[in-house]
Amino acid sequence: MEIIKCKSYRDLSLQVGIDIEYQVSRNSKLVLGLATGSTPKGVYEYLKSSTVDFSEVRTFNLDEYVGLEPEFNSRLKGKKGYGVPKHKQSYYYFMNEHLFNEVKFKRSFFPGESQSDTYDSLIDACGGIDIQILGIGTNGHIAFNEPGTSRDSLTHVVDLTENTIKDNSRFFDSIDEVPKQATTMGIESIMRAKQIYLLANGKHKKDILEKACYGDITSDIPASYLQEHKNIKVLYCD
Ligand code: PGA
């Protein structure tokens, strides 16, 4: 693991954004693994200002709520209205708001739009993920891989805990509207990426990041599996 302390969130976002831009300029058919959450927003902001052509780049998101998957109309491919988010809290809506409305990619995939067990095959068929962006939860989760997830997990459906459902209910009109499940890339799916950026912004992530990077490799802290990845950079800032 290469661990880099950044001066600021802006610095962190620029380092990752510039590298993605550089790699796309060398390989226009790059495959990106994308994450939602507050941490990658700065990277997406940078990419929105890029003059590099992303139109041959394909993207795979880490996770999506079950029932809120985007709908794609293949007849409108490349045109307005091609992908329709089902809900403002869907991760597809988030990606539209923070990236896709301004940066045009060849195609963007979300787990759950096909059977979860074919998502990994779809990634393989596209040549695998070249660069995977990851955030980390304060309990050490990566994507929806909560503590206890096995190292060899592929894309799968997870039941959200009562806690997560309660926490997320503030974003919905009522708690009954909160999805009870999500589809997530598994640990093995993530480990197959050729390069990984693990990003952490803020003091509240410091403890867990230290455990993930320097502690035992354990399913109690799913991010600790990343220690075994051959090409991973961890960028963090206070
Ligand atoms: P955050 O979420 O980027 O909003 O901190 C990260 C995560 O929980 O995976």
PDB file of C-alpha atoms and ligand atoms in Angstrom:
ATOM      1  CA  MET A   1       0.000   0.000   0.000  1.00  0.00           C
ATOM      2  CA  GLU A   2       1.238   3.442  -0.822  1.00  0.00           C
ATOM      3  CA  ILE A   3      -0.140   5.782   1.848  1.00  0.00           C
ATOM      4  CA  ILE A   4      -0.201   9.490   1.089  1.00  0.00           C
ATOM      5  CA  LYS A   5      -1.181  12.253   3.492  1.00  0.00           C
ATOM      6  CA  CYS A   6      -2.628  15.128   1.490  1.00  0.00           C
ATOM      7  CA  LYS A   7      -2.463  18.795   2.482  1.00  0.00           C
ATOM      8  CA  SER A   8      -6.153  19.278   1.931  1.00  0.00           C
ATOM      9  CA  TYR A   9      -9.269  17.708   0.452  1.00  0.00           C
ATOM     10  CA  ARG A  10      -8.671  19.729  -2.689  1.00  0.00           C
ATOM     11  CA  ASP A  11      -5.136  18.342  -2.961  1.00  0.00           C
ATOM     12  CA  LEU A  12      -6.449  14.774  -2.516  1.00  0.00           C
ATOM     13  CA  SER A  13      -9.124  15.287  -5.172  1.00  0.00           C
ATOM     14  CA  LEU A  14      -6.675  16.836  -7.623  1.00  0.00           C
ATOM     15  CA  GLN A  15      -4.129  14.030  -7.300  1.00  0.00           C
ATOM     16  CA  VAL A  16      -6.723  11.392  -8.133  1.00  0.00           C
ATOM     17  CA  GLY A  17      -8.510  13.466 -10.784  1.00  0.00           C
ATOM     18  CA  ILE A  18      -5.284  14.295 -12.584  1.00  0.00           C
ATOM     19  CA  ASP A  19      -4.187  10.654 -12.617  1.00  0.00           C
ATOM     20  CA  ILE A  20      -7.537   9.480 -14.028  1.00  0.00           C
ATOM     21  CA  GLU A  21      -7.383  12.206 -16.662  1.00  0.00           C
ATOM     22  CA  TYR A  22      -3.819  11.213 -17.576  1.00  0.00           C
ATOM     23  CA  GLN A  23      -4.668   7.522 -17.830  1.00  0.00           C
ATOM     24  CA  VAL A  24      -7.734   8.215 -19.983  1.00  0.00           C
ATOM     25  CA  SER A  25      -5.620  10.390 -22.281  1.00  0.00           C
ATOM     26  CA  ARG A  26      -3.318   7.367 -22.798  1.00  0.00           C
ATOM     27  CA  ASN A  27      -6.078   4.776 -23.026  1.00  0.00           C
ATOM     28  CA  SER A  28      -9.398   6.161 -24.229  1.00  0.00           C
ATOM     29  CA  LYS A  29     -11.151   2.844 -23.464  1.00  0.00           C
ATOM     30  CA  LEU A  30     -10.309   2.862 -19.774  1.00  0.00           C
ATOM     31  CA  VAL A  31     -12.761   1.194 -17.381  1.00  0.00           C
ATOM     32  CA  LEU A  32     -13.487   3.118 -14.193  1.00  0.00           C
ATOM     33  CA  GLY A  33     -14.938   1.826 -10.940  1.00  0.00           C
ATOM     34  CA  LEU A  34     -16.902   4.612  -9.236  1.00  0.00           C
ATOM     35  CA  ALA A  35     -18.191   5.223  -5.737  1.00  0.00           C
ATOM     36  CA  THR A  36     -20.896   7.427  -4.263  1.00  0.00           C
ATOM     37  CA  GLY A  37     -20.637   9.249  -0.908  1.00  0.00           C
ATOM     38  CA  SER A  38     -19.165  12.611  -0.008  1.00  0.00           C
ATOM     39  CA  THR A  39     -15.493  11.642  -0.407  1.00  0.00           C
ATOM     40  CA  PRO A  40     -15.212  11.245  -4.212  1.00  0.00           C
ATOM     41  CA  LYS A  41     -17.216  14.406  -4.995  1.00  0.00           C
ATOM     42  CA  GLY A  42     -14.031  16.494  -5.351  1.00  0.00           C
ATOM     43  CA  VAL A  43     -12.572  14.033  -7.874  1.00  0.00           C
ATOM     44  CA  TYR A  44     -15.791  14.197  -9.903  1.00  0.00           C
ATOM     45  CA  GLU A  45     -15.726  17.996  -9.703  1.00  0.00           C
ATOM     46  CA  TYR A  46     -12.223  17.908 -11.182  1.00  0.00           C
ATOM     47  CA  LEU A  47     -13.229  15.498 -13.968  1.00  0.00           C
ATOM     48  CA  LYS A  48     -16.109  17.802 -14.905  1.00  0.00           C
ATOM     49  CA  SER A  49     -13.582  20.521 -15.699  1.00  0.00           C
ATOM     50  CA  SER A  50     -11.392  18.201 -17.791  1.00  0.00           C
ATOM     51  CA  THR A  51     -10.996  18.639 -21.537  1.00  0.00           C
ATOM     52  CA  VAL A  52     -10.108  14.969 -22.010  1.00  0.00           C
ATOM     53  CA  ASP A  53     -12.567  12.884 -24.048  1.00  0.00           C
ATOM     54  CA  PHE A  54     -14.329  10.292 -21.870  1.00  0.00           C
ATOM     55  CA  SER A  55     -16.730   9.106 -24.567  1.00  0.00           C
ATOM     56  CA  GLU A  56     -15.102   5.658 -24.879  1.00  0.00           C
ATOM     57  CA  VAL A  57     -14.722   5.163 -21.123  1.00  0.00           C
ATOM     58  CA  ARG A  58     -17.080   2.739 -19.369  1.00  0.00           C
ATOM     59  CA  THR A  59     -17.914   3.031 -15.688  1.00  0.00           C
ATOM     60  CA  PHE A  60     -19.078   0.513 -13.097  1.00  0.00           C
ATOM     61  CA  ASN A  61     -20.554   1.718  -9.831  1.00  0.00           C
ATOM     62  CA  LEU A  62     -19.905  -0.172  -6.645  1.00  0.00           C
ATOM     63  CA  ASP A  63     -23.441  -0.450  -5.358  1.00  0.00           C
ATOM     64  CA  GLU A  64     -27.096   0.498  -5.701  1.00  0.00           C
ATOM     65  CA  TYR A  65     -30.253   0.121  -3.651  1.00  0.00           C
ATOM     66  CA  VAL A  66     -32.475  -2.781  -4.634  1.00  0.00           C
ATOM     67  CA  GLY A  67     -35.603  -1.374  -6.251  1.00  0.00           C
ATOM     68  CA  LEU A  68     -34.003   1.976  -7.145  1.00  0.00           C
ATOM     69  CA  GLU A  69     -31.872   0.736 -10.062  1.00  0.00           C
ATOM     70  CA  PRO A  70     -31.831   3.024 -13.118  1.00  0.00           C
ATOM     71  CA  GLU A  71     -33.906   2.172 -16.153  1.00  0.00           C
ATOM     72  CA  PHE A  72     -32.121   2.276 -19.494  1.00  0.00           C
ATOM     73  CA  ASN A  73     -33.905   2.694 -22.797  1.00  0.00           C
ATOM     74  CA  SER A  74     -31.560   1.148 -25.360  1.00  0.00           C
ATOM     75  CA  ARG A  75     -33.251   2.998 -28.226  1.00  0.00           C
ATOM     76  CA  LEU A  76     -32.068   6.292 -26.703  1.00  0.00           C
ATOM     77  CA  LYS A  77     -28.425   5.197 -26.262  1.00  0.00           C
ATOM     78  CA  GLY A  78     -26.158   8.242 -26.379  1.00  0.00           C
ATOM     79  CA  LYS A  79     -29.178  10.563 -26.301  1.00  0.00           C
ATOM     80  CA  LYS A  80     -30.995  12.506 -23.640  1.00  0.00           C
ATOM     81  CA  GLY A  81     -33.310  10.319 -21.593  1.00  0.00           C
ATOM     82  CA  TYR A  82     -31.279   7.129 -22.054  1.00  0.00           C
ATOM     83  CA  GLY A  83     -30.949   6.413 -18.344  1.00  0.00           C
ATOM     84  CA  VAL A  84     -33.757   7.322 -15.979  1.00  0.00           C
ATOM     85  CA  PRO A  85     -33.148   7.387 -12.215  1.00  0.00           C
ATOM     86  CA  LYS A  86     -36.010   5.886 -10.251  1.00  0.00           C
ATOM     87  CA  HIS A  87     -35.509   7.945  -7.096  1.00  0.00           C
ATOM     88  CA  LYS A  88     -33.529  10.970  -5.898  1.00  0.00           C
ATOM     89  CA  GLN A  89     -31.834   8.763  -3.318  1.00  0.00           C
ATOM     90  CA  SER A  90     -30.664   6.221  -5.876  1.00  0.00           C
ATOM     91  CA  TYR A  91     -26.948   6.099  -6.498  1.00  0.00           C
ATOM     92  CA  TYR A  92     -27.634   6.542 -10.179  1.00  0.00           C
ATOM     93  CA  TYR A  93     -29.297   9.888  -9.405  1.00  0.00           C
ATOM     94  CA  PHE A  94     -26.251  10.841  -7.304  1.00  0.00           C
ATOM     95  CA  MET A  95     -23.898   9.970 -10.161  1.00  0.00           C
ATOM     96  CA  ASN A  96     -25.972  11.992 -12.624  1.00  0.00           C
ATOM     97  CA  GLU A  97     -25.922  14.998 -10.317  1.00  0.00           C
ATOM     98  CA  HIS A  98     -22.219  14.839  -9.548  1.00  0.00           C
ATOM     99  CA  LEU A  99     -20.720  13.553 -12.790  1.00  0.00           C
ATOM    100  CA  PHE A 100     -22.763  12.012 -15.583  1.00  0.00           C
ATOM    101  CA  ASN A 101     -24.822  15.092 -16.465  1.00  0.00           C
ATOM    102  CA  GLU A 102     -21.603  16.815 -17.477  1.00  0.00           C
ATOM    103  CA  VAL A 103     -19.134  14.103 -18.418  1.00  0.00           C
ATOM    104  CA  LYS A 104     -20.379  11.792 -21.162  1.00  0.00           C
ATOM    105  CA  PHE A 105     -19.181   8.218 -20.829  1.00  0.00           C
ATOM    106  CA  LYS A 106     -19.714   5.388 -23.304  1.00  0.00           C
ATOM    107  CA  ARG A 107     -21.880   3.460 -20.836  1.00  0.00           C
ATOM    108  CA  SER A 108     -22.336   3.411 -17.079  1.00  0.00           C
ATOM    109  CA  PHE A 109     -23.277   0.227 -15.274  1.00  0.00           C
ATOM    110  CA  PHE A 110     -24.864  -0.326 -11.880  1.00  0.00           C
ATOM    111  CA  PRO A 111     -25.168  -3.610 -10.033  1.00  0.00           C
ATOM    112  CA  GLY A 112     -28.697  -4.896  -9.896  1.00  0.00           C
ATOM    113  CA  GLU A 113     -29.736  -3.776 -13.371  1.00  0.00           C
ATOM    114  CA  SER A 114     -28.749  -7.294 -14.398  1.00  0.00           C
ATOM    115  CA  GLN A 115     -28.680 -10.271 -12.050  1.00  0.00           C
ATOM    116  CA  SER A 116     -26.097  -9.573  -9.356  1.00  0.00           C
ATOM    117  CA  ASP A 117     -24.121 -12.692 -10.312  1.00  0.00           C
ATOM    118  CA  THR A 118     -23.594 -11.433 -13.840  1.00  0.00           C
ATOM    119  CA  TYR A 119     -22.183  -8.035 -12.850  1.00  0.00           C
ATOM    120  CA  ASP A 120     -18.714  -9.498 -12.324  1.00  0.00           C
ATOM    121  CA  SER A 121     -18.917 -11.262 -15.707  1.00  0.00           C
ATOM    122  CA  LEU A 122     -19.917  -7.969 -17.292  1.00  0.00           C
ATOM    123  CA  ILE A 123     -16.883  -6.292 -15.719  1.00  0.00           C
ATOM    124  CA  ASP A 124     -14.676  -9.134 -16.996  1.00  0.00           C
ATOM    125  CA  ALA A 125     -16.179  -8.842 -20.474  1.00  0.00           C
ATOM    126  CA  CYS A 126     -15.155  -5.157 -20.495  1.00  0.00           C
ATOM    127  CA  GLY A 127     -11.580  -6.144 -19.634  1.00  0.00           C
ATOM    128  CA  GLY A 128     -11.795  -5.556 -15.866  1.00  0.00           C
ATOM    129  CA  ILE A 129     -11.723  -2.320 -13.906  1.00  0.00           C
ATOM    130  CA  ASP A 130      -8.585  -0.272 -14.531  1.00  0.00           C
ATOM    131  CA  ILE A 131      -9.024   2.238 -11.716  1.00  0.00           C
ATOM    132  CA  GLN A 132     -11.360   1.741  -8.760  1.00  0.00           C
ATOM    133  CA  ILE A 133     -12.279   4.665  -6.507  1.00  0.00           C
ATOM    134  CA  LEU A 134     -13.222   3.670  -2.964  1.00  0.00           C
ATOM    135  CA  GLY A 135     -14.345   5.393   0.200  1.00  0.00           C
ATOM    136  CA  ILE A 136     -14.267   3.814   3.646  1.00  0.00           C
ATOM    137  CA  GLY A 137     -16.970   3.753   6.303  1.00  0.00           C
ATOM    138  CA  THR A 138     -16.162   4.460   9.942  1.00  0.00           C
ATOM    139  CA  ASN A 139     -16.791   0.752  10.645  1.00  0.00           C
ATOM    140  CA  GLY A 140     -14.319  -0.248   7.908  1.00  0.00           C
ATOM    141  CA  HIS A 141     -16.872  -1.098   5.246  1.00  0.00           C
ATOM    142  CA  ILE A 142     -16.087  -0.701   1.570  1.00  0.00           C
ATOM    143  CA  ALA A 143     -19.140  -0.329  -0.656  1.00  0.00           C
ATOM    144  CA  PHE A 144     -21.921  -2.225   1.177  1.00  0.00           C
ATOM    145  CA  ASN A 145     -19.462  -4.875   2.390  1.00  0.00           C
ATOM    146  CA  GLU A 146     -20.077  -4.570   6.111  1.00  0.00           C
ATOM    147  CA  PRO A 147     -17.954  -6.218   8.830  1.00  0.00           C
ATOM    148  CA  GLY A 148     -18.168  -9.998   8.463  1.00  0.00           C
ATOM    149  CA  THR A 149     -18.134 -10.023   4.641  1.00  0.00           C
ATOM    150  CA  SER A 150     -15.950 -12.772   3.250  1.00  0.00           C
ATOM    151  CA  ARG A 151     -12.809 -12.119   1.234  1.00  0.00           C
ATOM    152  CA  ASP A 152     -14.049 -14.107  -1.764  1.00  0.00           C
ATOM    153  CA  SER A 153     -17.422 -12.362  -2.104  1.00  0.00           C
ATOM    154  CA  LEU A 154     -18.510 -11.329  -5.578  1.00  0.00           C
ATOM    155  CA  THR A 155     -21.371  -8.957  -6.392  1.00  0.00           C
ATOM    156  CA  HIS A 156     -24.254  -9.854  -4.110  1.00  0.00           C
ATOM    157  CA  VAL A 157     -27.407  -8.563  -2.484  1.00  0.00           C
ATOM    158  CA  VAL A 158     -27.140  -7.484   1.155  1.00  0.00           C
ATOM    159  CA  ASP A 159     -29.844  -6.855   3.724  1.00  0.00           C
ATOM    160  CA  LEU A 160     -29.445  -3.381   5.202  1.00  0.00           C
ATOM    161  CA  THR A 161     -29.218  -3.335   8.978  1.00  0.00           C
ATOM    162  CA  GLU A 162     -32.011  -1.747  11.016  1.00  0.00           C
ATOM    163  CA  ASN A 163     -29.512   0.970  11.911  1.00  0.00           C
ATOM    164  CA  THR A 164     -28.697   1.843   8.298  1.00  0.00           C
ATOM    165  CA  ILE A 165     -32.389   1.856   7.386  1.00  0.00           C
ATOM    166  CA  LYS A 166     -33.109   4.198  10.293  1.00  0.00           C
ATOM    167  CA  ASP A 167     -30.128   6.441   9.454  1.00  0.00           C
ATOM    168  CA  ASN A 168     -31.132   6.667   5.801  1.00  0.00           C
ATOM    169  CA  SER A 169     -34.787   7.354   6.519  1.00  0.00           C
ATOM    170  CA  ARG A 170     -34.009  11.079   6.830  1.00  0.00           C
ATOM    171  CA  PHE A 171     -33.508  11.153   3.053  1.00  0.00           C
ATOM    172  CA  PHE A 172     -36.894   9.584   2.313  1.00  0.00           C
ATOM    173  CA  ASP A 173     -40.476  10.745   2.928  1.00  0.00           C
ATOM    174  CA  SER A 174     -41.043   7.865   5.327  1.00  0.00           C
ATOM    175  CA  ILE A 175     -39.070   4.954   6.759  1.00  0.00           C
ATOM    176  CA  ASP A 176     -41.233   2.549   4.723  1.00  0.00           C
ATOM    177  CA  GLU A 177     -39.789   4.005   1.529  1.00  0.00           C
ATOM    178  CA  VAL A 178     -36.199   3.163   2.500  1.00  0.00           C
ATOM    179  CA  PRO A 179     -34.970   0.142   0.535  1.00  0.00           C
ATOM    180  CA  LYS A 180     -34.296  -2.894   2.700  1.00  0.00           C
ATOM    181  CA  GLN A 181     -31.562  -4.270   0.476  1.00  0.00           C
ATOM    182  CA  ALA A 182     -28.732  -3.148  -1.769  1.00  0.00           C
ATOM    183  CA  THR A 183     -26.636  -4.844  -4.426  1.00  0.00           C
ATOM    184  CA  THR A 184     -22.915  -4.400  -3.936  1.00  0.00           C
ATOM    185  CA  MET A 185     -19.707  -5.482  -5.572  1.00  0.00           C
ATOM    186  CA  GLY A 186     -18.028  -7.942  -3.219  1.00  0.00           C
ATOM    187  CA  ILE A 187     -14.527  -7.850  -1.796  1.00  0.00           C
ATOM    188  CA  GLU A 188     -13.204 -10.158  -4.523  1.00  0.00           C
ATOM    189  CA  SER A 189     -14.887  -8.006  -7.201  1.00  0.00           C
ATOM    190  CA  ILE A 190     -13.090  -4.952  -5.801  1.00  0.00           C
ATOM    191  CA  MET A 191      -9.744  -6.739  -5.379  1.00  0.00           C
ATOM    192  CA  ARG A 192      -9.782  -7.656  -9.092  1.00  0.00           C
ATOM    193  CA  ALA A 193      -9.398  -3.974 -10.080  1.00  0.00           C
ATOM    194  CA  LYS A 194      -5.970  -3.298 -11.572  1.00  0.00           C
ATOM    195  CA  GLN A 195      -5.497  -0.163  -9.511  1.00  0.00           C
ATOM    196  CA  ILE A 196      -7.340   1.109  -6.446  1.00  0.00           C
ATOM    197  CA  TYR A 197      -7.565   4.543  -4.834  1.00  0.00           C
ATOM    198  CA  LEU A 198      -8.837   4.350  -1.261  1.00  0.00           C
ATOM    199  CA  LEU A 199      -9.842   7.857  -0.164  1.00  0.00           C
ATOM    200  CA  ALA A 200     -10.585   9.186   3.306  1.00  0.00           C
ATOM    201  CA  ASN A 201     -11.449  12.753   4.205  1.00  0.00           C
ATOM    202  CA  GLY A 202     -11.638  13.943   7.800  1.00  0.00           C
ATOM    203  CA  LYS A 203     -10.347  13.210  11.284  1.00  0.00           C
ATOM    204  CA  HIS A 204     -13.275  10.869  11.969  1.00  0.00           C
ATOM    205  CA  LYS A 205     -11.802   8.395   9.443  1.00  0.00           C
ATOM    206  CA  LYS A 206      -8.305   8.386  10.932  1.00  0.00           C
ATOM    207  CA  ASP A 207      -8.727   5.534  13.433  1.00  0.00           C
ATOM    208  CA  ILE A 208     -10.393   3.155  11.042  1.00  0.00           C
ATOM    209  CA  LEU A 209      -7.939   3.987   8.274  1.00  0.00           C
ATOM    210  CA  GLU A 210      -5.032   3.186  10.564  1.00  0.00           C
ATOM    211  CA  LYS A 211      -6.593  -0.168  11.475  1.00  0.00           C
ATOM    212  CA  ALA A 212      -7.362  -0.935   7.829  1.00  0.00           C
ATOM    213  CA  CYS A 213      -3.825  -0.137   6.664  1.00  0.00           C
ATOM    214  CA  TYR A 214      -1.658  -1.331   9.542  1.00  0.00           C
ATOM    215  CA  GLY A 215      -3.822  -3.739  11.558  1.00  0.00           C
ATOM    216  CA  ASP A 216      -4.614  -7.414  11.065  1.00  0.00           C
ATOM    217  CA  ILE A 217      -6.332  -8.451   7.889  1.00  0.00           C
ATOM    218  CA  THR A 218      -9.750  -9.430   9.150  1.00  0.00           C
ATOM    219  CA  SER A 219     -13.356  -9.635   8.013  1.00  0.00           C
ATOM    220  CA  ASP A 220     -14.161  -7.412  11.018  1.00  0.00           C
ATOM    221  CA  ILE A 221     -12.633  -4.568   8.979  1.00  0.00           C
ATOM    222  CA  PRO A 222     -13.404  -5.319   5.331  1.00  0.00           C
ATOM    223  CA  ALA A 223     -11.078  -2.503   4.151  1.00  0.00           C
ATOM    224  CA  SER A 224      -8.125  -4.373   5.723  1.00  0.00           C
ATOM    225  CA  TYR A 225      -8.321  -6.913   2.860  1.00  0.00           C
ATOM    226  CA  LEU A 226      -7.006  -4.119   0.641  1.00  0.00           C
ATOM    227  CA  GLN A 227      -3.549  -4.560   2.227  1.00  0.00           C
ATOM    228  CA  GLU A 228      -3.196  -7.564  -0.098  1.00  0.00           C
ATOM    229  CA  HIS A 229      -3.791  -5.534  -3.249  1.00  0.00           C
ATOM    230  CA  LYS A 230      -0.708  -5.066  -5.428  1.00  0.00           C
ATOM    231  CA  ASN A 231      -1.475  -1.590  -6.721  1.00  0.00           C
ATOM    232  CA  ILE A 232      -3.310   0.523  -4.196  1.00  0.00           C
ATOM    233  CA  LYS A 233      -2.819   4.119  -3.117  1.00  0.00           C
ATOM    234  CA  VAL A 234      -4.441   5.388   0.052  1.00  0.00           C
ATOM    235  CA  LEU A 235      -4.941   9.149   0.065  1.00  0.00           C
ATOM    236  CA  TYR A 236      -6.194  10.867   3.194  1.00  0.00           C
ATOM    237  CA  CYS A 237      -6.500  14.320   4.704  1.00  0.00           C
ATOM    238  CA  ASP A 238      -7.741  15.823   7.977  1.00  0.00           C
TER     239      ASP A 238
HETATM  240  P1  PGA B   1     -18.428   9.039   2.710  1.00  0.00           P
HETATM  241  O1  PGA B   1     -18.849   7.506   2.764  1.00  0.00           O
HETATM  242  O2  PGA B   1     -17.580   9.212   1.475  1.00  0.00           O
HETATM  243  O3  PGA B   1     -19.718   9.777   2.609  1.00  0.00           O
HETATM  244  O4  PGA B   1     -17.652   9.315   3.968  1.00  0.00           O
HETATM  245  C1  PGA B   1     -17.894   6.536   2.595  1.00  0.00           C
HETATM  246  C2  PGA B   1     -18.507   5.176   2.845  1.00  0.00           C
HETATM  247  O5  PGA B   1     -19.314   5.041   3.799  1.00  0.00           O
HETATM  248  O6  PGA B   1     -18.163   4.239   2.108  1.00  0.00           O
END
